[in-house]
Tab-separated table of C-alpha atoms in Angstrom:
chain	number	residue	atom	x	y	z
P	1	ASN	CA	85.654	130.985	138.545
P	2	GLY	CA	89.276	132.072	137.839
P	3	ILE	CA	90.495	128.653	138.920
P	4	TYR	CA	88.100	126.652	136.926
P	5	ARG	CA	88.931	129.035	133.898
P	6	ARG	CA	92.703	128.301	134.232
P	7	LEU	CA	91.839	124.626	134.585
P	8	LEU	CA	89.979	124.181	131.359
P	9	GLU	CA	92.479	126.689	129.582
P	10	GLY	CA	95.502	124.479	130.849
P	11	ALA	CA	93.765	121.242	129.651
P	12	GLY	CA	93.273	122.901	125.997
P	13	VAL	CA	89.507	123.955	126.416
P	14	THR	CA	88.553	126.446	124.108
P	15	ILE	CA	85.885	128.792	126.135
P	16	HIS	CA	83.027	130.781	124.204
P	17	GLU	CA	81.524	133.253	126.306
P	18	ALA	CA	78.073	133.606	124.422
P	19	ARG	CA	74.586	131.722	124.496
P	20	ALA	CA	74.458	128.612	122.849
P	21	VAL	CA	71.319	127.366	121.211
P	22	LEU	CA	71.498	123.722	119.368
P	23	LYS	CA	70.559	123.571	115.841
P	24	ASP	CA	70.785	119.923	115.555
P	25	PRO	CA	72.230	117.255	117.462
P	26	HIS	CA	75.765	117.947	116.664
P	27	THR	CA	75.515	121.753	115.926
P	28	LEU	CA	75.476	124.758	118.039
P	29	ASP	CA	74.791	128.344	117.177
P	30	VAL	CA	77.167	130.012	120.003
P	31	GLY	CA	76.547	134.031	119.732
P	32	GLY	CA	76.256	134.073	116.166
P	33	LYS	CA	79.142	131.580	115.367
P	34	THR	CA	78.483	127.922	114.401
P	35	ILE	CA	80.126	125.095	116.253
P	36	THR	CA	80.221	121.287	115.622
P	37	ALA	CA	81.066	118.567	118.046
P	38	GLU	CA	80.441	114.633	118.008
P	39	HIS	CA	79.233	115.093	121.489
P	40	ILE	CA	77.340	118.011	123.047
P	41	LEU	CA	77.262	118.160	127.113
P	42	ILE	CA	74.581	120.368	128.523
P	43	ALA	CA	75.524	121.383	131.885
P	44	THR	CA	73.780	124.875	132.501
P	45	GLY	CA	73.121	124.494	136.188
P	46	GLY	CA	69.897	125.775	137.921
P	47	TRP	CA	68.497	128.713	139.218
P	48	PRO	CA	67.169	129.388	142.623
P	49	VAL	CA	63.059	128.992	142.779
P	50	VAL	CA	60.572	131.231	144.822
P	51	PRO	CA	57.237	129.108	144.769
P	52	ASP	CA	54.359	130.596	143.369
P	53	LEU	CA	52.678	132.716	146.110
P	54	PRO	CA	51.515	136.579	146.737
P	55	GLY	CA	54.129	138.570	147.473
P	56	LYS	CA	57.029	136.221	146.142
P	57	GLU	CA	58.601	139.088	144.307
P	58	LEU	CA	59.580	140.612	147.616
P	59	ALA	CA	61.575	137.469	148.649
P	60	ILE	CA	65.286	137.017	147.996
P	61	THR	CA	67.283	133.649	147.016
P	62	SER	CA	70.687	132.399	147.570
P	63	ASN	CA	71.644	134.585	144.607
P	64	GLU	CA	70.525	137.936	146.076
P	65	ALA	CA	71.962	137.005	149.354
P	66	PHE	CA	75.296	138.048	148.381
P	67	TYR	CA	74.635	141.331	147.139
P	68	LEU	CA	72.219	142.882	149.844
P	69	GLU	CA	72.980	146.576	150.717
P	70	ARG	CA	73.205	146.060	154.310
P	71	LEU	CA	73.054	143.328	156.633
P	72	PRO	CA	69.378	142.874	157.866
P	73	LYS	CA	68.172	142.708	161.303
P	74	ARG	CA	65.682	139.826	160.831
P	75	VAL	CA	65.809	137.266	158.295
P	76	VAL	CA	63.252	134.316	157.694
P	77	ILE	CA	64.992	131.621	155.737
P	78	VAL	CA	62.396	129.127	154.053
P	79	GLY	CA	63.533	125.667	153.283
P	80	GLY	CA	65.150	122.547	154.968
P	81	GLY	CA	68.071	121.771	152.487
P	82	TYR	CA	71.571	122.465	153.076
P	83	ILE	CA	71.491	125.306	151.575
P	84	ALA	CA	68.910	127.071	153.618
P	85	VAL	CA	70.990	125.456	156.663
P	86	GLU	CA	74.030	127.024	155.754
P	87	PHE	CA	72.442	130.442	155.351
P	88	ALA	CA	70.654	129.991	158.544
P	89	GLY	CA	73.997	129.640	160.241
P	90	ILE	CA	75.729	132.273	158.201
P	91	PHE	CA	73.123	135.093	159.024
P	92	HIS	CA	72.795	133.920	162.838
P	93	GLY	CA	76.746	134.056	163.021
P	94	LEU	CA	76.760	137.718	161.782
P	95	GLY	CA	74.284	138.617	164.467
P	96	VAL	CA	70.867	138.603	162.524
P	97	GLU	CA	68.112	137.371	164.034
P	98	THR	CA	67.108	134.175	162.118
P	99	ILE	CA	63.951	132.014	161.549
P	100	GLN	CA	64.386	129.126	159.416
P	101	LEU	CA	60.895	127.514	158.283
P	102	TYR	CA	60.591	124.146	156.825
P	103	ARG	CA	57.570	122.543	155.797
P	104	GLY	CA	58.368	119.067	156.892
P	105	ASN	CA	58.945	117.478	160.333
P	106	LEU	CA	62.845	117.566	160.208
P	107	PHE	CA	65.041	119.628	157.725
P	108	LEU	CA	68.042	117.976	155.564
P	109	ARG	CA	65.848	115.063	154.411
P	110	GLY	CA	67.874	112.172	152.942
P	111	PHE	CA	70.766	112.838	155.485
P	112	ASP	CA	71.170	110.662	158.768
P	113	HIS	CA	68.252	111.022	161.204
P	114	ASP	CA	70.438	111.275	164.129
P	115	VAL	CA	72.628	114.004	162.515
P	116	ARG	CA	69.871	115.910	161.637
P	117	SER	CA	68.327	115.899	164.940
P	118	HIS	CA	71.693	116.656	166.729
P	119	LEU	CA	72.166	119.647	164.129
P	120	ALA	CA	68.320	120.966	164.875
P	121	GLN	CA	69.168	120.711	169.087
P	122	GLU	CA	72.476	122.723	168.207
P	123	MET	CA	71.142	125.574	166.162
P	124	ARG	CA	68.427	125.987	168.683
P	125	LYS	CA	70.859	126.020	171.469
P	126	LYS	CA	72.798	128.763	169.409
P	127	GLY	CA	69.744	130.863	169.103
P	128	VAL	CA	68.365	130.294	165.543
P	129	ASP	CA	64.560	129.837	165.745
P	130	LEU	CA	64.066	126.471	163.871
P	131	ARG	CA	60.162	126.049	162.739
P	132	PHE	CA	59.027	122.832	161.384
P	133	ASN	CA	55.984	122.066	159.723
P	134	ALA	CA	55.785	125.580	158.941
P	135	ASN	CA	55.277	127.277	155.298
P	136	ILE	CA	54.539	130.908	154.175
P	137	ALA	CA	51.154	131.430	152.535
P	138	LYS	CA	52.046	135.116	151.421
P	139	ILE	CA	54.606	137.984	151.815
P	140	GLU	CA	53.537	141.681	152.345
P	141	ARG	CA	55.133	144.802	152.721
P	142	ALA	CA	54.590	146.338	156.118
P	143	GLY	CA	55.753	149.969	156.591
P	144	GLY	CA	59.891	149.219	156.409
P	145	THR	CA	59.610	145.688	156.959
P	146	LEU	CA	58.138	142.614	155.454
P	147	LYS	CA	55.233	140.534	157.014
P	148	ALA	CA	55.116	136.982	156.210
P	149	THR	CA	51.797	135.116	156.725
P	150	LEU	CA	52.191	131.665	157.633
P	151	GLU	CA	49.817	128.784	156.102
P	152	ASP	CA	48.487	128.412	160.121
P	153	GLY	CA	47.520	132.335	159.955
P	154	SER	CA	50.459	133.419	162.093
P	155	THR	CA	52.836	136.020	160.884
P	156	LEU	CA	56.391	136.978	161.136
P	157	GLU	CA	58.114	140.154	160.479
P	158	ALA	CA	61.599	140.488	159.004
P	159	ASP	CA	63.810	142.558	156.871
P	160	VAL	CA	64.421	139.879	154.453
P	161	VAL	CA	62.539	136.851	153.489
P	162	MET	CA	64.941	134.171	151.711
P	163	TYR	CA	63.926	131.274	150.024
P	164	ALA	CA	66.374	128.232	149.683
P	165	THR	CA	63.680	125.456	148.321
P	166	GLY	CA	65.414	124.445	145.258
P	167	ARG	CA	66.956	125.178	141.900
P	168	ALA	CA	65.197	124.584	138.641
P	169	PRO	CA	67.212	123.569	135.681
P	170	ASN	CA	68.643	126.345	133.225
P	171	THR	CA	67.048	124.465	129.996
P	172	ASN	CA	64.712	126.690	128.464
P	173	GLY	CA	65.582	128.410	125.009
P	174	LEU	CA	68.493	126.062	124.245
P	175	GLY	CA	66.828	124.437	121.254
P	176	LEU	CA	66.490	121.244	123.194
P	177	ASP	CA	62.963	120.318	121.919
P	178	GLU	CA	63.562	120.987	118.409
P	179	VAL	CA	66.405	118.539	118.273
P	180	GLY	CA	64.451	116.084	120.321
P	181	VAL	CA	65.989	116.108	123.613
P	182	THR	CA	63.409	114.961	126.197
P	183	ARG	CA	63.023	116.833	129.520
P	184	ARG	CA	61.181	116.082	132.660
P	185	TRP	CA	58.173	118.154	134.023
P	186	ASP	CA	60.637	120.590	136.002
P	187	GLY	CA	62.972	121.317	132.675
P	188	ALA	CA	65.724	118.559	133.749
P	189	ILE	CA	66.834	116.657	130.689
């Protein structure tokens, strides 16, 4: 973040570190201070999403993965995008028994099919347990570990269940609706 801050400040950008809420199409309330501009760019990013399922509060996301108190012995990673694939590689590379689940036939949808297939083969050769057409139905505590019950009724035990299944836009509470900014069903502008 420091690099980005220096680049912005070097370009003459004034940084306000506070929550901003739109008051009208050209006015923001930024931590109690009124700021106006001809154009306002909304670039609030996203937040990882864990699907609504029993035990979802027991799962972590890529955000919490960086703050684990200790390296788990076993991890289940749910997702088929590049973040899930990257974390499967990172955990496995650190010696963690790694299972990656993806609900579809092959992960990294939208990428070249041959590359996707080759990567799956190579990850399996290295020891990552890839399971396609698999999804978690619920997560429970099981003694000192977690038990993930899959939709097919089978179960997996792990120290950590991590979801990397997408991000939701950080657009709630910004005053968008009040000033007429239209959002999609998922909150994206």
